[in-house]
Coordinates of C-alpha atoms in Angstrom, one line a residue:
Chain A
M1 CA 85.9 65.0 262.6
A2 CA 88.7 63.1 264.3
A3 CA 91.6 64.5 266.3
G4 CA 94.6 62.8 267.9
V5 CA 97.8 63.6 269.8
V6 CA 100.4 61.5 268.0
L7 CA 103.9 61.0 269.5
P8 CA 107.1 61.4 267.4
G9 CA 107.3 57.6 266.9
G10 CA 103.7 57.4 265.6
R11 CA 101.9 56.2 268.7
V12 CA 98.5 57.8 269.2
A13 CA 98.5 59.1 272.8
A14 CA 94.9 60.3 272.8
H15 CA 92.2 60.5 270.2
D16 CA 88.5 61.3 269.8
R17 CA 86.0 62.0 267.1
T18 CA 82.8 63.9 266.8
P19 CA 80.1 64.0 264.1
T20 CA 80.4 66.8 261.5
P21 CA 77.4 68.9 262.3
P22 CA 75.1 68.5 259.3
G23 CA 74.2 71.7 257.6
A24 CA 76.5 73.8 259.8
D25 CA 78.1 77.0 258.6
A26 CA 81.8 77.6 258.3
E27 CA 82.3 79.0 261.8
T28 CA 80.3 76.3 263.5
L29 CA 82.3 73.7 261.8
W30 CA 85.5 75.5 262.9
R31 CA 84.4 75.6 266.5
T32 CA 83.5 71.9 266.4
L33 CA 86.9 71.1 265.1
L34 CA 88.6 73.2 267.8
A35 CA 86.5 71.5 270.5
V36 CA 87.6 68.0 269.6
V37 CA 91.2 69.1 269.2
G38 CA 91.0 70.8 272.7
K39 CA 89.5 67.7 274.2
V40 CA 92.3 65.3 273.0
T41 CA 95.1 67.7 273.8
A42 CA 93.7 68.1 277.3
E43 CA 93.3 64.4 277.7
A44 CA 97.0 64.0 276.7
G45 CA 97.9 66.6 279.4
D46 CA 98.4 69.5 277.1
P47 CA 101.8 68.5 275.9
P48 CA 104.1 70.8 273.9
L49 CA 103.1 70.4 270.2
A50 CA 105.6 69.9 267.4
G51 CA 103.1 71.1 264.9
V52 CA 99.6 70.5 263.5
G53 CA 99.0 68.0 260.7
V54 CA 95.7 67.6 259.0
G55 CA 94.0 65.3 256.6
C56 CA 91.0 66.8 254.9
G57 CA 88.6 65.7 252.2
G58 CA 89.2 67.3 248.8
P59 CA 89.3 69.3 246.7
M60 CA 91.6 71.9 248.2
T61 CA 94.2 74.2 247.0
W62 CA 97.6 72.9 248.0
P63 CA 99.7 73.6 250.0
A64 CA 97.6 76.7 250.9
A65 CA 94.8 74.4 252.0
E66 CA 91.7 76.4 251.1
V67 CA 89.4 73.5 251.5
S68 CA 86.1 72.6 249.9
P69 CA 85.5 69.0 251.1
L70 CA 82.7 67.4 249.0
N71 CA 80.9 66.1 252.0
I72 CA 81.1 69.3 254.1
P73 CA 79.1 71.9 252.2
G74 CA 79.7 74.5 254.9
W75 CA 83.3 74.8 254.0
R76 CA 83.8 76.2 250.5
G77 CA 87.2 77.7 250.1
F78 CA 87.7 77.7 253.8
P79 CA 91.2 78.8 254.7
L80 CA 91.9 75.9 257.0
R81 CA 95.7 76.3 257.1
D82 CA 95.6 80.0 257.7
R83 CA 93.0 79.6 260.5
L84 CA 95.1 76.9 262.2
R85 CA 98.2 79.0 261.9
D86 CA 96.4 81.8 263.7
R87 CA 95.3 79.4 266.4
Y88 CA 98.7 77.8 266.8
P89 CA 101.2 80.6 266.2
G90 CA 104.8 79.6 265.7
L91 CA 103.9 75.9 264.9
P92 CA 104.2 74.3 261.5
V93 CA 100.7 73.7 260.1
R94 CA 100.5 71.2 257.2
V95 CA 97.3 70.0 255.5
H96 CA 97.0 67.3 252.8
N97 CA 94.2 65.2 251.3
D98 CA 92.7 62.7 253.7
A99 CA 93.4 59.7 251.5
V100 CA 97.0 60.9 251.1
C101 CA 97.3 61.0 254.9
V102 CA 95.9 57.4 255.1
A103 CA 98.6 56.3 252.6
I104 CA 101.3 58.1 254.6
G105 CA 100.1 56.5 257.8
E106 CA 100.2 53.0 256.2
H107 CA 103.6 53.7 254.8
W108 CA 105.1 55.1 258.0
R109 CA 103.6 52.7 260.5
G110 CA 101.3 50.3 258.8
A111 CA 101.2 47.8 256.0
G112 CA 103.7 49.6 253.9
R113 CA 106.3 50.1 256.6
G114 CA 109.9 49.5 255.4
H115 CA 109.0 49.7 251.7
R116 CA 110.1 52.4 249.4
D117 CA 107.3 52.2 246.7
V118 CA 103.8 52.0 248.1
L119 CA 100.3 52.9 246.9
G120 CA 97.9 53.4 249.8
M121 CA 94.2 53.1 249.0
V122 CA 91.0 53.8 250.7
V123 CA 87.9 51.9 249.3
S124 CA 84.9 53.4 250.9
T125 CA 82.3 56.0 249.9
G126 CA 84.8 57.0 247.3
V127 CA 88.1 55.5 246.3
G128 CA 91.1 57.5 247.2
G129 CA 94.8 57.0 247.7
G130 CA 98.3 58.3 248.0
L131 CA 101.6 57.4 246.4
I132 CA 105.0 57.0 248.0
L133 CA 107.8 56.4 245.5
D134 CA 111.5 56.1 246.1
G135 CA 110.7 56.6 249.8
R136 CA 109.0 60.0 249.4
L137 CA 105.4 61.1 249.1
V138 CA 104.6 62.1 245.6
D139 CA 102.6 65.4 245.5
G140 CA 102.5 66.0 241.7
A141 CA 101.9 69.4 240.1
S142 CA 99.1 70.6 242.4
G143 CA 99.2 68.2 245.4
N144 CA 96.7 65.9 243.7
A145 CA 98.9 62.8 242.9
G146 CA 97.4 59.5 244.2
H147 CA 94.0 59.7 242.7
I148 CA 93.9 56.0 242.0
G149 CA 90.1 56.1 242.1
H150 CA 90.1 57.9 238.8
V151 CA 92.4 55.5 236.9
V152 CA 90.2 54.3 234.0
V153 CA 89.4 50.6 234.3
D154 CA 86.7 50.4 231.6
P155 CA 86.6 53.3 229.1
D156 CA 83.0 52.4 228.2
G157 CA 82.1 51.9 231.9
P158 CA 79.6 53.8 234.0
P159 CA 79.8 57.6 234.4
C160 CA 81.8 58.8 237.4
A161 CA 81.0 61.7 239.7
C162 CA 84.2 63.3 238.5
G163 CA 82.6 63.8 235.1
G164 CA 84.6 61.0 233.5
R165 CA 83.6 57.5 232.7
G166 CA 84.7 54.0 233.7
C167 CA 86.9 55.2 236.6
L168 CA 87.8 52.7 239.3
E169 CA 85.7 54.8 241.7
A170 CA 82.6 54.7 239.5
I171 CA 82.6 50.9 239.8
A172 CA 84.2 50.1 243.2
R173 CA 82.9 52.8 245.5
G174 CA 80.6 51.5 248.2
P175 CA 77.4 53.4 247.2
G176 CA 78.0 52.3 243.5
L177 CA 78.3 48.7 244.6
V178 CA 75.3 49.0 246.9
A179 CA 73.2 50.4 244.0
W180 CA 74.4 47.6 241.7
A181 CA 73.7 44.9 244.3
Q182 CA 70.2 46.3 245.1
G183 CA 69.5 46.2 241.3
E184 CA 70.5 42.5 241.4
G185 CA 68.2 41.8 244.3
W186 CA 70.4 42.4 247.5
R187 CA 68.2 43.3 250.4
P188 CA 70.2 45.0 253.1
G189 CA 69.4 45.2 256.8
R190 CA 69.3 48.5 258.8
S191 CA 71.8 50.4 256.7
A192 CA 73.1 49.8 253.2
T193 CA 76.8 50.9 253.0
G194 CA 79.7 49.3 251.3
A195 CA 80.8 47.9 254.7
D196 CA 77.4 46.3 255.1
L197 CA 77.7 44.8 251.7
A198 CA 81.1 43.4 252.6
D199 CA 79.7 41.9 255.8
D200 CA 76.8 40.3 253.9
A201 CA 79.3 38.9 251.4
R202 CA 81.2 37.3 254.2
R203 CA 78.0 35.8 255.5
G204 CA 77.4 34.1 252.2
D205 CA 75.0 36.4 250.4
P206 CA 75.6 35.5 246.7
V207 CA 74.7 39.0 245.3
A208 CA 76.9 40.7 247.8
A209 CA 79.7 38.3 246.9
A210 CA 79.2 39.1 243.3
A211 CA 79.5 42.8 244.1
M212 CA 82.8 42.2 245.8
R213 CA 84.0 40.3 242.7
R214 CA 83.0 43.3 240.6
A215 CA 85.0 45.6 242.9
G216 CA 87.9 43.3 243.2
H217 CA 88.2 43.0 239.5
A218 CA 88.2 46.7 239.0
L219 CA 90.8 47.2 241.8
G220 CA 93.0 44.5 240.2
V221 CA 93.0 46.3 236.9
A222 CA 93.7 49.6 238.4
I223 CA 96.6 48.3 240.5
A224 CA 98.1 46.6 237.4
S225 CA 98.1 49.9 235.7
A226 CA 99.5 51.7 238.7
T227 CA 102.4 49.2 239.2
H228 CA 103.3 49.3 235.5
L229 CA 103.6 53.0 235.7
C230 CA 105.1 53.3 239.2
D231 CA 106.9 49.9 239.9
L232 CA 105.4 49.4 243.3
E233 CA 106.4 47.0 246.1
V234 CA 103.1 47.2 248.1
A235 CA 99.5 48.3 247.5
A236 CA 97.8 48.6 250.8
V237 CA 94.0 48.5 250.6
G238 CA 91.9 49.9 253.4
G239 CA 88.4 51.3 253.9
G240 CA 85.1 49.6 254.7
L241 CA 85.1 47.4 251.6
S242 CA 88.4 45.8 252.6
Q243 CA 86.5 44.1 255.4
A244 CA 85.3 41.6 252.9
G245 CA 88.6 39.8 253.0
P246 CA 89.2 37.1 250.4
L247 CA 85.9 37.8 248.8
L248 CA 87.4 41.1 247.7
F249 CA 91.1 40.2 247.6
D250 CA 90.8 36.9 245.6
P251 CA 89.2 38.5 242.5
L252 CA 91.5 41.4 242.9
E253 CA 94.5 39.1 242.7
E254 CA 93.0 37.2 239.8
A255 CA 92.6 40.4 237.8
L256 CA 96.0 41.7 238.8
R257 CA 97.7 38.5 237.8
T258 CA 95.9 38.6 234.5
H259 CA 97.1 42.1 233.7
A260 CA 100.4 42.4 235.5
R261 CA 102.6 39.7 233.9
M262 CA 106.1 41.2 233.5
H263 CA 108.6 40.0 236.1
F264 CA 108.8 43.4 237.9
A265 CA 105.0 43.9 237.9
R266 CA 104.4 40.5 239.5
Q267 CA 106.4 41.6 242.5
V268 CA 103.7 43.9 243.9
A269 CA 102.1 42.7 247.1
V270 CA 98.5 43.7 247.7
V271 CA 97.8 43.7 251.4
P272 CA 95.0 44.9 253.7
A273 CA 95.8 48.2 255.4
T274 CA 96.6 47.6 259.1
L275 CA 96.0 50.9 260.9
G276 CA 92.3 51.1 260.4
Q277 CA 90.7 54.4 261.4
A278 CA 94.0 55.5 263.0
A279 CA 95.8 55.7 259.6
G280 CA 94.6 59.2 258.8
L281 CA 95.6 60.6 262.2
V282 CA 99.0 58.9 262.1
G283 CA 99.6 60.1 258.5
A284 CA 98.6 63.6 259.2
A285 CA 101.0 63.6 262.2
A286 CA 103.8 62.4 259.9
L287 CA 103.4 65.6 257.8
V288 CA 105.1 67.1 260.9
H289 CA 107.1 64.4 262.5
E290 CA 108.5 63.0 259.3
A291 CA 108.5 66.0 257.0
G292 CA 111.6 64.9 255.2
A293 CA 109.7 62.1 253.6
Y294 CA 106.2 63.4 253.5
W295 CA 106.1 67.2 253.2
N296 CA 107.7 68.7 250.1
A297 CA 106.1 72.1 250.3
D298 CA 106.9 75.3 252.2
Chain B
M1 CA 123.5 51.6 218.1
A2 CA 123.9 55.3 218.5
A3 CA 126.6 57.2 220.4
G4 CA 127.2 60.8 221.2
V5 CA 129.5 63.2 223.0
V6 CA 127.1 65.4 225.0
L7 CA 128.4 68.6 226.6
P8 CA 127.4 69.5 230.2
G9 CA 124.7 71.8 229.0
G10 CA 123.1 69.1 226.9
R11 CA 124.4 70.1 223.4
V12 CA 125.4 67.1 221.3
A13 CA 129.0 67.8 220.1
A14 CA 129.3 64.7 218.0
H15 CA 127.1 61.7 217.3
D16 CA 126.8 58.7 215.0
R17 CA 124.9 55.5 214.7
T18 CA 125.5 52.1 213.2
P19 CA 123.2 49.2 212.6
T20 CA 123.1 46.5 215.2
P21 CA 124.6 43.5 213.4
P22 CA 121.8 41.0 213.0
G23 CA 122.4 37.6 214.6
A24 CA 125.7 38.8 216.2
D25 CA 127.1 37.2 219.3
A26 CA 127.7 39.1 222.5
E27 CA 131.3 40.1 221.8
T28 CA 130.7 41.2 218.2
L29 CA 127.9 43.4 219.5
W30 CA 130.3 44.8 222.2
R31 CA 133.0 45.6 219.6
T32 CA 130.4 47.3 217.3
L33 CA 129.4 49.5 220.2
L34 CA 133.0 50.4 221.1
A35 CA 133.6 51.2 217.5
V36 CA 130.8 53.8 217.2
V37 CA 131.7 55.2 220.6
G38 CA 135.4 55.5 219.5
K39 CA 134.3 57.2 216.3
V40 CA 132.3 59.9 217.9
T41 CA 134.8 60.6 220.7
A42 CA 137.6 60.9 218.1
E43 CA 135.4 63.2 216.0
A44 CA 134.9 65.4 219.1
G45 CA 138.7 65.5 219.6
D46 CA 138.9 62.9 222.4
P47 CA 137.7 65.3 225.1
P48 CA 138.0 64.4 228.8
L49 CA 134.9 62.4 229.7
A50 CA 132.7 63.2 232.8
G51 CA 131.2 59.7 232.6
V52 CA 129.3 57.2 230.5
G53 CA 125.5 57.3 230.3
V54 CA 123.6 54.6 228.4
G55 CA 120.1 54.0 227.4
C56 CA 119.4 50.4 226.5
G57 CA 116.3 48.4 225.6
G58 CA 114.8 46.3 228.4
P59 CA 114.6 44.2 230.3
M60 CA 117.6 44.6 232.4
T61 CA 118.6 44.3 236.0
W62 CA 118.9 47.8 237.5
P63 CA 121.2 49.5 238.5
A64 CA 123.6 46.6 237.8
A65 CA 122.5 46.6 234.1
E66 CA 122.8 43.1 233.1
V67 CA 120.9 43.7 229.9
S68 CA 118.8 41.4 227.8
P69 CA 117.2 43.8 225.2
L70 CA 114.3 42.1 223.4
N71 CA 115.5 43.2 220.0
I72 CA 119.2 42.1 220.5
P73 CA 119.1 38.4 221.1
G74 CA 122.9 38.2 221.3
W75 CA 122.9 40.0 224.6
R76 CA 121.2 37.9 227.3
G77 CA 122.3 38.9 230.7
F78 CA 125.2 40.9 229.2
P79 CA 127.0 42.8 231.9
L80 CA 127.0 46.1 230.1
R81 CA 127.7 48.3 233.1
D82 CA 130.6 46.1 234.3
R83 CA 132.1 46.0 230.8
L84 CA 131.9 49.7 230.4
R85 CA 133.5 50.2 233.8
D86 CA 136.4 48.0 232.8
R87 CA 136.7 50.0 229.5
Y88 CA 136.4 53.4 231.2
P89 CA 138.1 53.0 234.6
G90 CA 137.5 55.7 237.1
L91 CA 134.5 57.2 235.3
P92 CA 130.9 56.9 236.5
V93 CA 129.0 54.5 234.3
R94 CA 125.2 54.6 234.4
V95 CA 122.7 52.6 232.4
H96 CA 118.9 53.0 232.3
N97 CA 116.0 51.9 230.1
D98 CA 116.1 53.5 226.6
A99 CA 112.6 55.0 226.9
V100 CA 113.5 56.3 230.4
C101 CA 116.5 58.1 228.8
V102 CA 114.2 59.6 226.1
A103 CA 111.9 60.9 228.9
I104 CA 114.9 62.3 230.8
G105 CA 116.1 64.0 227.6
E106 CA 112.7 65.6 226.9
H107 CA 112.5 66.8 230.5
W108 CA 116.0 68.2 230.7
R109 CA 116.2 69.8 227.3
G110 CA 113.1 69.1 225.3
A111 CA 109.3 69.4 225.5
G112 CA 109.2 69.0 229.3
R113 CA 111.9 71.6 230.1
G114 CA 111.1 73.7 233.1
H115 CA 108.3 71.5 234.4
R116 CA 108.4 69.3 237.5
D117 CA 105.9 66.6 236.6
V118 CA 106.4 65.1 233.2
L119 CA 105.6 61.8 231.5
G120 CA 107.8 61.2 228.5
M121 CA 106.5 58.6 226.0
V122 CA 107.9 56.8 222.9
V123 CA 105.2 55.4 220.6
S124 CA 107.0 53.3 218.1
T125 CA 107.6 49.5 217.7
G126 CA 106.6 49.4 221.4
V127 CA 105.2 52.0 223.7
G128 CA 107.6 53.0 226.5
G129 CA 108.1 55.9 228.8
G130 CA 109.6 57.5 231.8
L131 CA 108.3 59.5 234.7
I132 CA 109.7 62.6 236.3
L133 CA 107.7 63.7 239.4
D134 CA 108.5 66.5 241.8
G135 CA 111.5 67.3 239.6
R136 CA 113.2 63.9 239.9
L137 CA 113.2 60.7 237.9
V138 CA 111.0 58.0 239.4
D139 CA 112.8 54.6 239.3
G140 CA 110.4 52.5 241.3
A141 CA 111.2 49.4 243.2
S142 CA 113.4 47.8 240.5
G143 CA 114.1 50.7 238.0
N144 CA 111.0 49.8 236.0
A145 CA 108.8 52.8 236.7
G146 CA 107.5 54.5 233.6
H147 CA 106.0 51.5 231.7
I148 CA 103.1 53.6 230.4
G149 CA 102.8 51.1 227.5
H150 CA 101.3 48.6 230.0
V151 CA 98.7 50.7 231.6
V152 CA 95.5 48.9 230.8
V153 CA 93.2 50.8 228.5
D154 CA 90.7 48.0 227.7
P155 CA 90.6 45.1 230.1
D156 CA 89.0 42.9 227.4
G157 CA 91.3 44.2 224.7
P158 CA 93.8 42.4 222.6
P159 CA 96.5 40.2 224.1
C160 CA 99.8 42.0 224.8
A161 CA 103.4 40.7 224.3
C162 CA 103.9 41.2 228.0
G163 CA 101.4 38.4 228.6
G164 CA 98.6 40.7 229.7
R165 CA 95.6 42.0 227.9
G166 CA 94.4 45.4 226.7
C167 CA 97.6 47.3 227.5
L168 CA 98.2 50.6 225.7
E169 CA 101.0 49.0 223.8
A170 CA 98.9 46.1 222.6
I171 CA 96.7 48.6 220.8
A172 CA 99.0 51.6 219.9
R173 CA 102.3 50.0 219.0
G174 CA 103.3 50.6 215.4
P175 CA 103.2 46.9 214.3
G176 CA 99.9 46.4 216.1
L177 CA 98.3 49.3 214.2
V178 CA 99.9 48.2 210.9
A179 CA 98.4 44.8 211.3
W180 CA 95.0 46.3 212.2
A181 CA 95.2 48.7 209.2
Q182 CA 96.2 45.9 206.8
G183 CA 93.3 43.9 208.0
E184 CA 91.1 46.9 207.2
G185 CA 92.5 47.1 203.7
W186 CA 95.5 49.5 204.0
R187 CA 98.1 48.8 201.3
P188 CA 101.5 50.2 202.3
G189 CA 104.3 51.1 199.9
R190 CA 107.9 49.8 200.3
S191 CA 107.8 49.3 204.0
A192 CA 105.0 49.0 206.6
T193 CA 106.0 50.6 209.8
G194 CA 104.0 52.8 212.2
A195 CA 105.8 55.8 210.8
D196 CA 104.7 54.8 207.3
L197 CA 101.2 54.5 208.6
A198 CA 101.4 57.9 210.1
D199 CA 102.7 59.3 206.8
D200 CA 99.9 57.8 204.9
A201 CA 97.4 59.1 207.4
R202 CA 98.8 62.6 206.8
R203 CA 98.4 62.0 203.1
G204 CA 94.7 61.3 203.5
D205 CA 94.5 57.5 203.6
P206 CA 91.2 56.9 205.4
V207 CA 92.2 53.5 206.9
A208 CA 95.6 54.9 208.1
A209 CA 93.7 57.8 209.6
A210 CA 91.4 55.4 211.4
A211 CA 94.4 53.6 212.8
M212 CA 95.7 56.9 214.2
R213 CA 92.3 57.5 215.8
R214 CA 92.5 54.1 217.4
A215 CA 96.0 54.8 218.7
G216 CA 95.1 58.3 219.8
H217 CA 92.1 57.1 221.8
A218 CA 94.1 54.5 223.6
L219 CA 96.9 57.1 224.4
G220 CA 94.3 59.5 225.7
V221 CA 92.8 57.0 228.1
A222 CA 96.3 56.0 229.3
I223 CA 97.3 59.6 229.9
A224 CA 94.1 60.3 231.8
S225 CA 94.9 57.4 234.1
A226 CA 98.5 58.5 234.5
T227 CA 97.6 62.1 235.3
H228 CA 95.0 61.1 237.8
L229 CA 97.6 59.0 239.6
C230 CA 100.6 61.3 239.2
D231 CA 99.2 64.8 238.7
L232 CA 101.3 65.7 235.6
E233 CA 102.0 69.0 234.0
V234 CA 103.2 67.7 230.7
A235 CA 103.0 64.4 228.7
A236 CA 105.5 64.5 225.9
V237 CA 104.8 62.1 223.1
G238 CA 107.6 61.0 220.7
G239 CA 108.4 58.1 218.4
G240 CA 107.5 57.4 214.8
L241 CA 103.7 57.5 215.3
S242 CA 103.8 61.1 216.7
Q243 CA 104.7 62.2 213.1
A244 CA 101.0 61.8 212.4
G245 CA 100.4 65.2 214.1
P246 CA 96.8 66.2 214.6
L247 CA 95.5 62.9 213.2
L248 CA 97.0 61.3 216.3
F249 CA 96.8 64.2 218.8
D250 CA 93.2 65.3 218.1
P251 CA 91.6 61.9 219.0
L252 CA 94.1 61.7 221.9
E253 CA 92.9 65.0 223.3
E254 CA 89.3 64.0 222.8
A255 CA 89.7 60.8 224.8
L256 CA 91.8 62.6 227.4
R257 CA 89.2 65.3 227.9
T258 CA 86.4 62.7 228.2
H259 CA 88.2 60.9 231.0
A260 CA 90.2 63.6 232.7
R261 CA 87.6 66.0 234.0
M262 CA 88.6 67.1 237.5
H263 CA 90.2 70.5 237.6
F264 CA 93.7 69.4 238.3
A265 CA 93.6 66.6 235.7
R266 CA 92.5 69.1 233.0
Q267 CA 95.8 71.0 233.4
V268 CA 98.0 68.3 231.8
A269 CA 99.4 69.5 228.5
V270 CA 100.0 66.8 225.9
V271 CA 102.7 67.9 223.5
P272 CA 104.9 66.4 220.8
A273 CA 108.4 65.5 221.9
T274 CA 110.9 68.0 220.5
L275 CA 114.4 66.3 220.5
G276 CA 113.7 63.5 218.0
Q277 CA 116.3 60.9 217.8
A278 CA 118.7 62.9 220.0
A279 CA 116.5 62.5 223.0
G280 CA 117.9 59.2 224.1
L281 CA 121.5 60.4 223.8
V282 CA 120.8 63.6 225.7
G283 CA 118.9 61.7 228.4
A284 CA 121.6 59.1 228.8
A285 CA 124.1 61.9 229.2
A286 CA 121.9 63.5 231.9
L287 CA 122.4 60.4 234.0
V288 CA 125.9 61.8 234.4
H289 CA 125.6 65.5 233.9
E290 CA 122.5 65.9 236.0
A291 CA 122.7 63.0 238.4
G292 CA 121.0 64.9 241.2
A293 CA 117.7 64.8 239.3
Y294 CA 118.0 61.6 237.2
W295 CA 120.3 59.1 239.0
N296 CA 119.1 57.8 242.3
A297 CA 121.2 54.6 242.5
D298 CA 124.8 54.1 243.6

């Protein structure tokens, strides 16, 4: 759980993070969150707050934000927005998907800055994203727009945790690539995450490099589909896997250029995200500081 | 070339169409267009005009609308918007892609009416579309958003006229299906269009029915990708192929339900378009009558 005090211009004045306590119940999780928030606001000198913006793992109801983050079993239907409103009376409280907040952060102050049509992506344990079109965040019917990880890149491909098949996420998520690489003989060191695999690819491990090609190809196909549908200027790719650099981005570009051939589709620039772990905090703050562009709900 | 006088509420008061003269030069085409426009405005009693809205085949520059419609070789870089402004001084003149206008028409007065997040599709000689999200037309960086026909449904699939591979259009466009069906032994009557194929499928021709399954599957995969990315309420499918009814829509639903499994993605309703050939005229008129929702340019 990360918290930050973000100034109106997007600068992070204070920030901290704390591990999500494993197996904790809903109230323990809530107290852990309040503790890290209290710590950073104190560190920033308890400034007057413009509001509270939150990025949280999905699924959630939106904009009511009863959250059931997949990786936090202690919160199932937890009324995060209501609880924060009680804790911060009189302040706007706005909650959105964590990957959407990363995309907002990259659009507002990162790799997508100054562009009107941006797809922000996080390639990590899962593959998430958010969509800014015509200069505004796209929420969609239920706040779920931006699920680039479930664009189908191979209809006969591997099953996906969503229940579908051949989704980008099923192929390019870190644990999926790790499993594939281990099946091909990759022997990781201490840990075996997508970021470790990316590191090994950079160090010249051929199986790890092949895994990056596999992910890059899937990403390129998905971005081709996305830009045909949405006419993007920029796709900003972040998350642990993007650490692989050209080993990921070169095959990505190759697949993208194979499938995105019309003049307008060739204009999309695929770039690494630039804000790193701050993107989510900055994007969540933008739900408050830049509500005109990023908050379309009540 | 079709023209209509469309009232502010969307009713078509007068309309007519005339064949595009084959092989005609730019000025002959222009006079043909003015003639059909003059005929319908006279038929409607030469009412005062609120403006001129046009749907035209792509590609075009946008919003300047120098048009080079693929199927009208006599117009290459033809300054359609400027010419119409000269002809109708003082009136707003707004030009958009023809499939985008169909999508607008279906959103404003057709199958997508009352919904905020709608994909309108035309499955015909090509596969085109337009995207309305959060209640507004999405233009994208260059006015090219909505190209659902080039969402990739099979990365190793057949080459597409766009230069790519495995696009929805490469599989589901009428002429592609006709060629596939003829290769499988379909023997059409007088003509051999996608609509004829759809008719034969309804009459029980097994090869024609298989072609509809092929198209339906590709459409279902593409709509799954689109709704994961854009969180749609409605996908409205029009064009000649949609005449096949359940023979197209049943395999479409099957593929969609295979690939769109998350709760939010299961909410999308795929419905036949309802305005038929009027959709393009009604949508073009909405560029003028409902500019707040559909016209985001100067």
